[in-house]
């Protein structure tokens, strides 16, 4: 397709076709981001050359997951689509054993936290994409750099669901993802500190996400048909950058993709530009044919990541659990109001208060019970079931989240007043 062929109507059609690919839920996946710290001295900033050497060694490992590096030196493992929950857990667990061993030989360790509790943002990767992203996000404050360079998450991927309505229909799953998302934020909040100080938020990562560019990190309108709403959201979002063969990547401030299509300036956009534009949007739920749930903080412990994966998979892919979860979270829509996630009152309370919020605690209790009931039907191992049950007992039933267990950070001397 040439630039001239990518009309506004063609772009709208493309977005509607690629965002929700419907059918029976068959696959699950997970993307794990980790902070990388010095194993013996976690308060010591790891030099870039030491990280680069370690990452070069990791790239030689025979991993099944894709391994990438985020702008601040965070490590990401992205699983292949798995035909079952246990296939996903087993494959990623094996990769993590190999990655941890290779890092341990170099005195480094993976840290599961939604936000680096000690070190201020520092960009490691130098690329035109990240230069443009940083410049774009800097217009609305420091949250963009914190997101790019200091945050880490557990992102769960589930199929869009059936075309038809019902517990596994894509329309209901889309709405449920945005309401259940607040419950997941609250239950798994694990970033109470930043730059050596407690911030007053259980999920500082989510607080930063809500403070990003006022469009790129927001959910589309939920009161419209999902395909139409997502297509409109993408076309009306500002263009972060126009790629170029030479020089920096930039875009006129405020230029939306729809305006770019209509004016053809600074050059006519192509299908590749539309695909790239999609990678510069960071909503809490991103439709990529499947649904990518992006709101969960990275979790503590070697296996902590498997709990949000198991709970989310069970609530989306087991029909009985999906029905229970939908009935549980649907009343939360009134509290969310008309503002989009993550800037509405429901999501803000989830990030600030975690499960100390009584309504979110009640919803999480019901959802975890439904997930635990469903996990045997999904073939989950006894070990995984016990892990979820232990999390529910230690946190959910007590109105707590991992952030409530985090020790007060020890600020480096150069951060102290």
mmCIF file of C-alpha atoms in Angstrom:
data_model
loop_
_atom_site.group_PDB
_atom_site.id
_atom_site.type_symbol
_atom_site.label_atom_id
_atom_site.label_comp_id
_atom_site.label_asym_id
_atom_site.label_seq_id
_atom_site.Cartn_x
_atom_site.Cartn_y
_atom_site.Cartn_z
ATOM 1 C CA UNK A 1 0.000 0.000 0.000
ATOM 2 C CA UNK A 2 1.443 3.390 -0.978
ATOM 3 C CA UNK A 3 1.152 6.556 1.021
ATOM 4 C CA UNK A 4 -1.567 7.860 -1.314
ATOM 5 C CA UNK A 5 -3.612 4.702 -0.820
ATOM 6 C CA UNK A 6 -3.741 5.145 2.966
ATOM 7 C CA UNK A 7 -6.793 7.325 3.142
ATOM 8 C CA UNK A 8 -8.598 8.138 6.354
ATOM 9 C CA UNK A 9 -11.244 5.552 5.490
ATOM 10 C CA UNK A 10 -8.594 2.914 4.754
ATOM 11 C CA UNK A 11 -6.830 3.591 8.049
ATOM 12 C CA UNK A 12 -10.128 3.330 9.927
ATOM 13 C CA UNK A 13 -10.887 0.010 8.227
ATOM 14 C CA UNK A 14 -7.444 -1.349 9.025
ATOM 15 C CA UNK A 15 -7.755 -0.473 12.686
ATOM 16 C CA UNK A 16 -11.167 -2.085 12.972
ATOM 17 C CA UNK A 17 -9.858 -5.271 11.343
ATOM 18 C CA UNK A 18 -6.666 -5.732 13.347
ATOM 19 C CA UNK A 19 -7.675 -4.662 16.854
ATOM 20 C CA UNK A 20 -10.104 -7.479 17.781
ATOM 21 C CA UNK A 21 -9.603 -10.880 16.133
ATOM 22 C CA UNK A 22 -12.478 -12.922 17.440
ATOM 23 C CA UNK A 23 -12.894 -16.631 18.024
ATOM 24 C CA UNK A 24 -12.767 -19.111 20.893
ATOM 25 C CA UNK A 25 -10.212 -18.158 23.574
ATOM 26 C CA UNK A 26 -7.297 -20.531 23.022
ATOM 27 C CA UNK A 27 -4.070 -18.769 23.898
ATOM 28 C CA UNK A 28 -2.530 -16.910 26.813
ATOM 29 C CA UNK A 29 0.732 -15.036 27.069
ATOM 30 C CA UNK A 30 2.708 -12.878 29.458
ATOM 31 C CA UNK A 31 5.292 -10.118 29.180
ATOM 32 C CA UNK A 32 7.495 -9.658 32.225
ATOM 33 C CA UNK A 33 9.531 -6.527 32.859
ATOM 34 C CA UNK A 34 12.213 -6.558 35.533
ATOM 35 C CA UNK A 35 14.538 -4.052 37.133
ATOM 36 C CA UNK A 36 18.163 -5.201 37.132
ATOM 37 C CA UNK A 37 20.154 -4.389 40.277
ATOM 38 C CA UNK A 38 23.508 -5.260 41.770
ATOM 39 C CA UNK A 39 22.980 -8.485 43.703
ATOM 40 C CA UNK A 40 25.156 -7.549 46.675
ATOM 41 C CA UNK A 41 24.578 -3.777 46.759
ATOM 42 C CA UNK A 42 21.072 -3.022 45.452
ATOM 43 C CA UNK A 43 21.451 0.681 46.275
ATOM 44 C CA UNK A 44 24.406 0.950 43.903
ATOM 45 C CA UNK A 45 23.609 2.137 40.387
ATOM 46 C CA UNK A 46 24.727 -0.499 37.864
ATOM 47 C CA UNK A 47 26.912 1.108 35.173
ATOM 48 C CA UNK A 48 25.661 0.944 31.591
ATOM 49 C CA UNK A 49 28.654 -0.995 30.309
ATOM 50 C CA UNK A 50 28.084 -3.675 32.928
ATOM 51 C CA UNK A 51 24.422 -3.975 31.939
ATOM 52 C CA UNK A 52 25.274 -4.075 28.246
ATOM 53 C CA UNK A 53 27.778 -6.883 28.832
ATOM 54 C CA UNK A 54 25.221 -8.880 30.809
ATOM 55 C CA UNK A 55 22.495 -8.376 28.207
ATOM 56 C CA UNK A 56 24.865 -9.479 25.443
ATOM 57 C CA UNK A 57 25.423 -12.720 27.346
ATOM 58 C CA UNK A 58 21.676 -13.215 27.821
ATOM 59 C CA UNK A 59 21.094 -12.915 24.085
ATOM 60 C CA UNK A 60 23.184 -16.040 23.549
ATOM 61 C CA UNK A 61 20.876 -18.153 25.716
ATOM 62 C CA UNK A 62 18.484 -20.572 23.978
ATOM 63 C CA UNK A 63 15.320 -18.932 25.343
ATOM 64 C CA UNK A 64 11.794 -19.597 24.148
ATOM 65 C CA UNK A 65 10.679 -16.132 25.220
ATOM 66 C CA UNK A 66 11.694 -13.008 23.344
ATOM 67 C CA UNK A 67 14.237 -10.979 25.299
ATOM 68 C CA UNK A 68 14.332 -7.198 24.933
ATOM 69 C CA UNK A 69 15.768 -4.261 26.857
ATOM 70 C CA UNK A 70 13.695 -1.233 27.863
ATOM 71 C CA UNK A 71 15.021 2.343 27.669
ATOM 72 C CA UNK A 72 16.275 2.480 31.264
ATOM 73 C CA UNK A 73 17.908 -0.943 31.175
ATOM 74 C CA UNK A 74 14.904 -2.913 32.412
ATOM 75 C CA UNK A 75 14.804 -6.464 31.067
ATOM 76 C CA UNK A 76 11.686 -7.847 29.383
ATOM 77 C CA UNK A 77 10.772 -11.452 28.613
ATOM 78 C CA UNK A 78 7.785 -11.967 26.297
ATOM 79 C CA UNK A 79 6.363 -15.462 26.057
ATOM 80 C CA UNK A 80 5.115 -17.073 22.904
ATOM 81 C CA UNK A 81 1.337 -17.532 22.740
ATOM 82 C CA UNK A 82 0.703 -20.629 24.841
ATOM 83 C CA UNK A 83 -2.128 -23.106 24.371
ATOM 84 C CA UNK A 84 -2.668 -23.364 28.131
ATOM 85 C CA UNK A 85 -1.907 -21.534 31.338
ATOM 86 C CA UNK A 86 0.559 -24.181 32.479
ATOM 87 C CA UNK A 87 2.373 -24.194 29.138
ATOM 88 C CA UNK A 88 2.887 -20.455 29.560
ATOM 89 C CA UNK A 89 4.010 -20.728 33.190
ATOM 90 C CA UNK A 90 6.376 -23.634 32.527
ATOM 91 C CA UNK A 91 8.003 -22.050 29.485
ATOM 92 C CA UNK A 92 8.631 -18.671 31.083
ATOM 93 C CA UNK A 93 9.772 -20.236 34.365
ATOM 94 C CA UNK A 94 12.438 -22.254 32.528
ATOM 95 C CA UNK A 95 13.643 -19.134 30.733
ATOM 96 C CA UNK A 96 13.833 -17.203 33.988
ATOM 97 C CA UNK A 97 15.981 -19.924 35.582
ATOM 98 C CA UNK A 98 18.489 -19.545 32.748
ATOM 99 C CA UNK A 99 18.388 -15.733 32.824
ATOM 100 C CA UNK A 100 18.844 -15.530 36.584
ATOM 101 C CA UNK A 101 21.766 -17.939 36.501
ATOM 102 C CA UNK A 102 23.528 -15.916 33.807
ATOM 103 C CA UNK A 103 22.959 -12.672 35.692
ATOM 104 C CA UNK A 104 24.060 -14.199 38.994
ATOM 105 C CA UNK A 105 27.430 -15.074 37.423
ATOM 106 C CA UNK A 106 27.835 -11.341 36.819
ATOM 107 C CA UNK A 107 26.688 -10.279 40.272
ATOM 108 C CA UNK A 108 23.313 -9.023 39.058
ATOM 109 C CA UNK A 109 19.764 -9.887 40.036
ATOM 110 C CA UNK A 110 16.222 -9.370 38.754
ATOM 111 C CA UNK A 111 14.002 -7.234 40.983
ATOM 112 C CA UNK A 112 10.203 -7.400 40.774
ATOM 113 C CA UNK A 113 8.874 -3.930 41.614
ATOM 114 C CA UNK A 114 6.546 -1.665 39.684
ATOM 115 C CA UNK A 115 8.861 1.322 40.091
ATOM 116 C CA UNK A 116 12.516 1.531 40.995
ATOM 117 C CA UNK A 117 12.311 2.505 44.683
ATOM 118 C CA UNK A 118 15.744 4.121 44.883
ATOM 119 C CA UNK A 119 17.260 5.284 41.635
ATOM 120 C CA UNK A 120 15.995 8.254 39.621
ATOM 121 C CA UNK A 121 15.246 7.689 35.917
ATOM 122 C CA UNK A 122 18.299 7.240 33.732
ATOM 123 C CA UNK A 123 18.059 6.338 30.072
ATOM 124 C CA UNK A 124 20.401 3.647 28.809
ATOM 125 C CA UNK A 125 19.219 3.178 25.222
ATOM 126 C CA UNK A 126 20.017 5.922 22.744
ATOM 127 C CA UNK A 127 17.759 5.708 19.726
ATOM 128 C CA UNK A 128 15.748 8.202 17.696
ATOM 129 C CA UNK A 129 12.534 6.554 18.923
ATOM 130 C CA UNK A 130 13.362 7.080 22.577
ATOM 131 C CA UNK A 131 14.728 10.584 21.975
ATOM 132 C CA UNK A 132 11.397 11.503 20.380
ATOM 133 C CA UNK A 133 9.357 9.747 23.077
ATOM 134 C CA UNK A 134 11.249 11.484 25.857
ATOM 135 C CA UNK A 135 10.823 14.901 24.237
ATOM 136 C CA UNK A 136 7.098 14.275 23.675
ATOM 137 C CA UNK A 137 6.415 13.052 27.215
ATOM 138 C CA UNK A 138 8.534 15.767 28.820
ATOM 139 C CA UNK A 139 5.920 18.302 27.708
ATOM 140 C CA UNK A 140 3.588 17.090 30.451
ATOM 141 C CA UNK A 141 6.117 16.565 33.252
ATOM 142 C CA UNK A 142 8.555 14.010 34.695
ATOM 143 C CA UNK A 143 6.196 10.996 34.684
ATOM 144 C CA UNK A 144 7.224 10.034 31.163
ATOM 145 C CA UNK A 145 10.857 9.497 32.072
ATOM 146 C CA UNK A 146 9.840 7.516 35.150
ATOM 147 C CA UNK A 147 7.659 5.294 32.968
ATOM 148 C CA UNK A 148 10.338 4.812 30.320
ATOM 149 C CA UNK A 149 13.334 4.234 32.542
ATOM 150 C CA UNK A 150 12.238 3.145 36.029
ATOM 151 C CA UNK A 151 9.051 1.076 35.757
ATOM 152 C CA UNK A 152 8.363 -2.641 35.374
ATOM 153 C CA UNK A 153 5.177 -4.653 34.964
ATOM 154 C CA UNK A 154 3.439 -7.958 34.418
ATOM 155 C CA UNK A 155 1.420 -7.739 31.201
ATOM 156 C CA UNK A 156 -1.088 -10.521 30.615
ATOM 157 C CA UNK A 157 -2.324 -11.292 27.104
ATOM 158 C CA UNK A 158 -5.626 -13.088 26.469
ATOM 159 C CA UNK A 159 -7.608 -13.677 23.300
ATOM 160 C CA UNK A 160 -10.234 -11.109 22.343
ATOM 161 C CA UNK A 161 -13.037 -13.670 22.602
ATOM 162 C CA UNK A 162 -16.066 -14.628 20.548
ATOM 163 C CA UNK A 163 -17.809 -12.274 18.137
ATOM 164 C CA UNK A 164 -21.122 -13.204 19.752
ATOM 165 C CA UNK A 165 -22.256 -11.801 23.129
ATOM 166 C CA UNK A 166 -21.914 -13.831 26.314
ATOM 167 C CA UNK A 167 -19.337 -14.397 29.064
ATOM 168 C CA UNK A 168 -16.558 -14.938 26.511
ATOM 169 C CA UNK A 169 -17.745 -12.399 23.925
ATOM 170 C CA UNK A 170 -15.236 -9.744 22.955
ATOM 171 C CA UNK A 171 -17.502 -6.838 23.852
ATOM 172 C CA UNK A 172 -17.965 -8.024 27.413
ATOM 173 C CA UNK A 173 -14.282 -8.935 27.774
ATOM 174 C CA UNK A 174 -13.287 -5.451 26.589
ATOM 175 C CA UNK A 175 -15.517 -3.746 29.158
ATOM 176 C CA UNK A 176 -14.550 -6.174 31.904
ATOM 177 C CA UNK A 177 -10.847 -5.600 31.276
ATOM 178 C CA UNK A 178 -11.230 -1.908 32.078
ATOM 179 C CA UNK A 179 -13.204 -2.524 35.275
ATOM 180 C CA UNK A 180 -11.324 -5.602 36.456
ATOM 181 C CA UNK A 181 -8.156 -3.683 35.606
ATOM 182 C CA UNK A 182 -8.691 -1.426 38.607
ATOM 183 C CA UNK A 183 -9.065 -4.488 40.835
ATOM 184 C CA UNK A 184 -5.812 -5.905 39.460
ATOM 185 C CA UNK A 185 -4.040 -2.584 40.045
ATOM 186 C CA UNK A 186 -5.189 -2.601 43.679
ATOM 187 C CA UNK A 187 -4.514 -6.266 44.421
ATOM 188 C CA UNK A 188 -1.031 -6.321 42.890
ATOM 189 C CA UNK A 189 0.120 -2.773 43.709
ATOM 190 C CA UNK A 190 3.842 -3.029 44.373
ATOM 191 C CA UNK A 191 5.511 0.345 43.974
ATOM 192 C CA UNK A 192 5.088 2.553 47.051
ATOM 193 C CA UNK A 193 8.416 4.373 46.697
ATOM 194 C CA UNK A 194 10.443 6.351 44.209
ATOM 195 C CA UNK A 195 13.908 7.896 44.438
ATOM 196 C CA UNK A 196 14.333 6.773 48.031
ATOM 197 C CA UNK A 197 11.050 8.096 49.412
ATOM 198 C CA UNK A 198 7.547 6.785 49.988
ATOM 199 C CA UNK A 199 5.188 8.538 47.582
ATOM 200 C CA UNK A 200 1.798 8.026 49.241
ATOM 201 C CA UNK A 201 0.684 5.678 46.458
ATOM 202 C CA UNK A 202 0.551 1.879 46.651
ATOM 203 C CA UNK A 203 1.267 1.888 42.913
ATOM 204 C CA UNK A 204 3.533 4.789 42.043
ATOM 205 C CA UNK A 205 3.929 3.204 38.647
ATOM 206 C CA UNK A 206 0.207 3.547 37.983
ATOM 207 C CA UNK A 207 0.208 7.105 39.338
ATOM 208 C CA UNK A 208 2.925 7.971 36.829
ATOM 209 C CA UNK A 209 0.993 6.266 34.055
ATOM 210 C CA UNK A 210 -2.043 8.440 34.801
ATOM 211 C CA UNK A 211 0.139 11.550 34.614
ATOM 212 C CA UNK A 212 1.505 10.857 31.133
ATOM 213 C CA UNK A 213 0.501 12.609 27.921
ATOM 214 C CA UNK A 214 -3.266 13.243 28.220
ATOM 215 C CA UNK A 215 -4.141 10.962 25.287
ATOM 216 C CA UNK A 216 -1.513 8.306 24.608
ATOM 217 C CA UNK A 217 -1.923 6.506 27.947
ATOM 218 C CA UNK A 218 -5.715 6.666 28.189
ATOM 219 C CA UNK A 219 -8.400 4.117 27.417
ATOM 220 C CA UNK A 220 -10.823 4.952 24.611
ATOM 221 C CA UNK A 221 -14.458 5.686 25.304
ATOM 222 C CA UNK A 222 -16.240 2.620 26.689
ATOM 223 C CA UNK A 223 -19.760 3.778 25.806
ATOM 224 C CA UNK A 224 -19.228 3.083 22.088
ATOM 225 C CA UNK A 225 -18.722 -0.113 20.087
ATOM 226 C CA UNK A 226 -15.172 -1.352 20.838
ATOM 227 C CA UNK A 227 -13.894 -1.400 17.258
ATOM 228 C CA UNK A 228 -15.224 2.054 16.440
ATOM 229 C CA UNK A 229 -14.030 3.500 19.743
ATOM 230 C CA UNK A 230 -10.507 2.140 19.358
ATOM 231 C CA UNK A 231 -10.179 3.244 15.732
ATOM 232 C CA UNK A 232 -11.296 6.773 16.628
ATOM 233 C CA UNK A 233 -8.956 6.861 19.619
ATOM 234 C CA UNK A 234 -5.950 5.879 17.504
ATOM 235 C CA UNK A 235 -6.698 8.336 14.717
ATOM 236 C CA UNK A 236 -7.308 11.222 17.123
ATOM 237 C CA UNK A 237 -4.199 10.565 19.214
ATOM 238 C CA UNK A 238 -1.196 12.893 18.737
ATOM 239 C CA UNK A 239 1.611 11.618 16.556
ATOM 240 C CA UNK A 240 4.650 11.135 18.763
ATOM 241 C CA UNK A 241 7.123 11.285 15.902
ATOM 242 C CA UNK A 242 7.508 11.062 12.144
ATOM 243 C CA UNK A 243 10.339 8.696 11.356
ATOM 244 C CA UNK A 244 13.111 9.924 9.092
ATOM 245 C CA UNK A 245 16.187 8.417 7.471
ATOM 246 C CA UNK A 246 18.370 11.219 8.783
ATOM 247 C CA UNK A 247 18.223 13.505 11.785
ATOM 248 C CA UNK A 248 15.955 13.430 14.790
ATOM 249 C CA UNK A 249 12.416 12.076 14.669
ATOM 250 C CA UNK A 250 9.832 14.693 15.555
ATOM 251 C CA UNK A 251 6.299 15.807 14.778
ATOM 252 C CA UNK A 252 4.453 19.121 14.907
ATOM 253 C CA UNK A 253 3.010 19.488 18.432
ATOM 254 C CA UNK A 254 -0.618 18.382 18.583
ATOM 255 C CA UNK A 255 -0.656 16.755 15.139
ATOM 256 C CA UNK A 256 -3.066 13.808 15.250
ATOM 257 C CA UNK A 257 -2.853 10.865 12.918
ATOM 258 C CA UNK A 258 -6.199 11.879 11.428
ATOM 259 C CA UNK A 259 -4.830 15.349 10.636
ATOM 260 C CA UNK A 260 -1.702 13.794 9.183
ATOM 261 C CA UNK A 261 -3.850 11.676 6.860
ATOM 262 C CA UNK A 262 -5.903 14.674 5.781
ATOM 263 C CA UNK A 263 -3.027 17.082 5.177
ATOM 264 C CA UNK A 264 -0.262 14.734 4.061
ATOM 265 C CA UNK A 265 2.211 16.910 5.935
ATOM 266 C CA UNK A 266 5.070 16.801 6.759
ATOM 267 C CA UNK A 267 4.901 13.843 4.313
ATOM 268 C CA UNK A 268 2.083 11.452 3.385
ATOM 269 C CA UNK A 269 1.712 8.705 6.018
ATOM 270 C CA UNK A 270 1.966 5.039 5.075
ATOM 271 C CA UNK A 271 0.605 1.800 6.491
ATOM 272 C CA UNK A 272 3.960 1.389 8.233
ATOM 273 C CA UNK A 273 3.459 4.776 9.874
ATOM 274 C CA UNK A 274 0.056 3.674 11.171
ATOM 275 C CA UNK A 275 1.562 0.465 12.553
ATOM 276 C CA UNK A 276 4.308 2.488 14.213
ATOM 277 C CA UNK A 277 1.826 4.994 15.631
ATOM 278 C CA UNK A 278 0.094 2.105 17.403
ATOM 279 C CA UNK A 279 3.340 1.293 19.246
ATOM 280 C CA UNK A 280 3.411 4.813 20.694
ATOM 281 C CA UNK A 281 0.063 4.424 22.474
ATOM 282 C CA UNK A 282 0.071 2.991 26.005
ATOM 283 C CA UNK A 283 -3.523 2.455 27.164
ATOM 284 C CA UNK A 284 -4.167 0.193 30.161
ATOM 285 C CA UNK A 285 -5.738 -2.381 27.818
ATOM 286 C CA UNK A 286 -4.302 -2.510 24.315
ATOM 287 C CA UNK A 287 -6.185 -4.451 21.616
ATOM 288 C CA UNK A 288 -3.646 -6.106 19.322
ATOM 289 C CA UNK A 289 -5.915 -8.761 17.889
ATOM 290 C CA UNK A 290 -5.798 -10.090 21.436
ATOM 291 C CA UNK A 291 -6.139 -8.038 24.633
ATOM 292 C CA UNK A 292 -2.971 -6.909 26.359
ATOM 293 C CA UNK A 293 -3.604 -5.987 30.016
ATOM 294 C CA UNK A 294 -0.831 -3.579 30.956
ATOM 295 C CA UNK A 295 -1.797 -2.294 34.410
ATOM 296 C CA UNK A 296 -0.184 -4.797 36.800
ATOM 297 C CA UNK A 297 2.978 -3.882 38.728
ATOM 298 C CA UNK A 298 5.923 -6.264 38.565
ATOM 299 C CA UNK A 299 5.698 -8.681 41.498
ATOM 300 C CA UNK A 300 8.204 -9.664 44.189
ATOM 301 C CA UNK A 301 9.815 -13.093 44.373
ATOM 302 C CA UNK A 302 10.940 -15.545 41.742
ATOM 303 C CA UNK A 303 7.417 -16.776 41.005
ATOM 304 C CA UNK A 304 5.259 -13.839 42.061
ATOM 305 C CA UNK A 305 4.507 -12.965 38.431
ATOM 306 C CA UNK A 306 2.618 -16.238 37.974
ATOM 307 C CA UNK A 307 -0.147 -15.178 40.392
ATOM 308 C CA UNK A 308 -1.555 -12.267 38.327
ATOM 309 C CA UNK A 309 -1.111 -14.392 35.200
ATOM 310 C CA UNK A 310 -3.116 -17.261 36.707
ATOM 311 C CA UNK A 311 -5.840 -15.046 38.181
ATOM 312 C CA UNK A 312 -6.316 -13.017 35.000
ATOM 313 C CA UNK A 313 -6.293 -16.075 32.759
ATOM 314 C CA UNK A 314 -8.872 -17.836 34.921
ATOM 315 C CA UNK A 315 -11.207 -14.831 35.083
ATOM 316 C CA UNK A 316 -11.130 -14.347 31.319
ATOM 317 C CA UNK A 317 -11.018 -17.862 29.932
ATOM 318 C CA UNK A 318 -13.122 -19.995 32.279
ATOM 319 C CA UNK A 319 -16.802 -19.286 31.418
ATOM 320 C CA UNK A 320 -18.044 -19.675 34.997
ATOM 321 C CA UNK A 321 -15.315 -17.489 36.460
ATOM 322 C CA UNK A 322 -15.772 -14.928 33.670
ATOM 323 C CA UNK A 323 -19.462 -14.627 34.476
ATOM 324 C CA UNK A 324 -18.729 -14.188 38.193
ATOM 325 C CA UNK A 325 -16.001 -11.625 37.519
ATOM 326 C CA UNK A 326 -18.209 -9.607 35.176
ATOM 327 C CA UNK A 327 -21.081 -9.500 37.673
ATOM 328 C CA UNK A 328 -18.616 -8.519 40.388
ATOM 329 C CA UNK A 329 -16.918 -5.633 38.585
ATOM 330 C CA UNK A 330 -19.854 -4.264 36.585
ATOM 331 C CA UNK A 331 -21.119 -2.120 39.520
ATOM 332 C CA UNK A 332 -17.689 -0.450 39.628
ATOM 333 C CA UNK A 333 -18.576 1.376 36.392
ATOM 334 C CA UNK A 334 -20.682 3.852 38.360
ATOM 335 C CA UNK A 335 -17.711 4.769 40.496
ATOM 336 C CA UNK A 336 -15.415 5.031 37.489
ATOM 337 C CA UNK A 337 -17.740 7.639 35.998
ATOM 338 C CA UNK A 338 -17.229 9.178 32.579
ATOM 339 C CA UNK A 339 -13.473 9.754 32.776
ATOM 340 C CA UNK A 340 -11.265 7.198 30.998
ATOM 341 C CA UNK A 341 -8.950 4.804 32.800
ATOM 342 C CA UNK A 342 -6.481 5.310 34.386
ATOM 343 C CA UNK A 343 -7.560 8.875 35.250
ATOM 344 C CA UNK A 344 -10.988 8.152 36.688
ATOM 345 C CA UNK A 345 -11.754 7.988 40.448
ATOM 346 C CA UNK A 346 -11.883 4.181 40.514
ATOM 347 C CA UNK A 347 -8.424 3.725 39.046
ATOM 348 C CA UNK A 348 -6.923 6.530 41.111
ATOM 349 C CA UNK A 349 -8.184 4.949 44.324
ATOM 350 C CA UNK A 350 -6.831 1.560 43.207
ATOM 351 C CA UNK A 351 -3.371 3.050 42.678
ATOM 352 C CA UNK A 352 -3.395 5.154 45.843
ATOM 353 C CA UNK A 353 -5.160 2.898 48.340
ATOM 354 C CA UNK A 354 -4.801 -0.625 46.972
ATOM 355 C CA UNK A 355 -7.107 -3.049 48.760
ATOM 356 C CA UNK A 356 -7.467 -0.700 51.719
ATOM 357 C CA UNK A 357 -10.350 0.566 49.574
ATOM 358 C CA UNK A 358 -13.341 -1.488 50.875
ATOM 359 C CA UNK A 359 -15.128 -1.757 47.539
ATOM 360 C CA UNK A 360 -12.021 -2.907 45.706
ATOM 361 C CA UNK A 361 -11.232 -5.350 48.506
ATOM 362 C CA UNK A 362 -14.710 -6.867 48.213
ATOM 363 C CA UNK A 363 -14.399 -7.171 44.440
ATOM 364 C CA UNK A 364 -10.915 -8.698 44.686
ATOM 365 C CA UNK A 365 -12.103 -11.242 47.257
ATOM 366 C CA UNK A 366 -14.888 -12.427 44.963
ATOM 367 C CA UNK A 367 -12.638 -12.484 41.895
ATOM 368 C CA UNK A 368 -9.854 -14.432 43.605
ATOM 369 C CA UNK A 369 -12.405 -16.961 44.875
ATOM 370 C CA UNK A 370 -13.742 -17.404 41.349
ATOM 371 C CA UNK A 371 -10.221 -17.773 39.965
ATOM 372 C CA UNK A 372 -9.252 -20.363 42.574
ATOM 373 C CA UNK A 373 -12.382 -22.332 41.738
ATOM 374 C CA UNK A 374 -11.548 -22.187 38.021
ATOM 375 C CA UNK A 375 -7.840 -23.015 38.113
ATOM 376 C CA UNK A 376 -8.292 -26.815 38.386
ATOM 377 C CA UNK A 377 -10.581 -26.685 35.339
ATOM 378 C CA UNK A 378 -7.809 -24.875 33.451
ATOM 379 C CA UNK A 379 -5.309 -27.598 34.358
ATOM 380 C CA UNK A 380 -3.318 -25.486 36.807
ATOM 381 C CA UNK A 381 -0.811 -27.410 38.897
ATOM 382 C CA UNK A 382 -1.334 -27.804 42.619
ATOM 383 C CA UNK A 383 1.758 -25.647 43.165
ATOM 384 C CA UNK A 384 0.260 -22.784 41.144
ATOM 385 C CA UNK A 385 -3.107 -23.131 42.886
ATOM 386 C CA UNK A 386 -1.377 -23.007 46.264
ATOM 387 C CA UNK A 387 0.580 -19.922 45.208
ATOM 388 C CA UNK A 388 -2.626 -18.077 44.286
ATOM 389 C CA UNK A 389 -4.329 -19.247 47.473
ATOM 390 C CA UNK A 390 -1.399 -18.045 49.581
ATOM 391 C CA UNK A 391 -1.519 -14.631 47.911
ATOM 392 C CA UNK A 392 -5.254 -14.411 48.566
ATOM 393 C CA UNK A 393 -4.787 -15.356 52.209
ATOM 394 C CA UNK A 394 -1.847 -13.058 52.881
ATOM 395 C CA UNK A 395 -3.074 -10.023 50.945
ATOM 396 C CA UNK A 396 -6.584 -10.036 49.496
ATOM 397 C CA UNK A 397 -8.555 -11.335 52.458
ATOM 398 C CA UNK A 398 -6.720 -8.895 54.708
ATOM 399 C CA UNK A 399 -7.204 -5.864 52.466
ATOM 400 C CA UNK A 400 -3.495 -5.653 51.696
ATOM 401 C CA UNK A 401 -1.234 -5.696 48.644
ATOM 402 C CA UNK A 402 2.507 -6.297 48.111
ATOM 403 C CA UNK A 403 3.208 -2.578 48.551
ATOM 404 C CA UNK A 404 2.134 -2.930 52.182
ATOM 405 C CA UNK A 405 5.012 -5.363 52.761
ATOM 406 C CA UNK A 406 7.662 -3.229 51.094
ATOM 407 C CA UNK A 407 10.302 -1.886 53.486
ATOM 408 C CA UNK A 408 10.895 1.843 53.665
ATOM 409 C CA UNK A 409 13.498 2.601 51.014
ATOM 410 C CA UNK A 410 16.965 3.642 52.056
ATOM 411 C CA UNK A 411 17.705 6.778 50.111
ATOM 412 C CA UNK A 412 21.213 7.166 48.677
ATOM 413 C CA UNK A 413 23.107 10.053 50.291
ATOM 414 C CA UNK A 414 22.937 12.175 47.151
ATOM 415 C CA UNK A 415 19.116 12.008 47.263
ATOM 416 C CA UNK A 416 18.774 13.124 50.862
ATOM 417 C CA UNK A 417 17.838 16.772 51.546
#
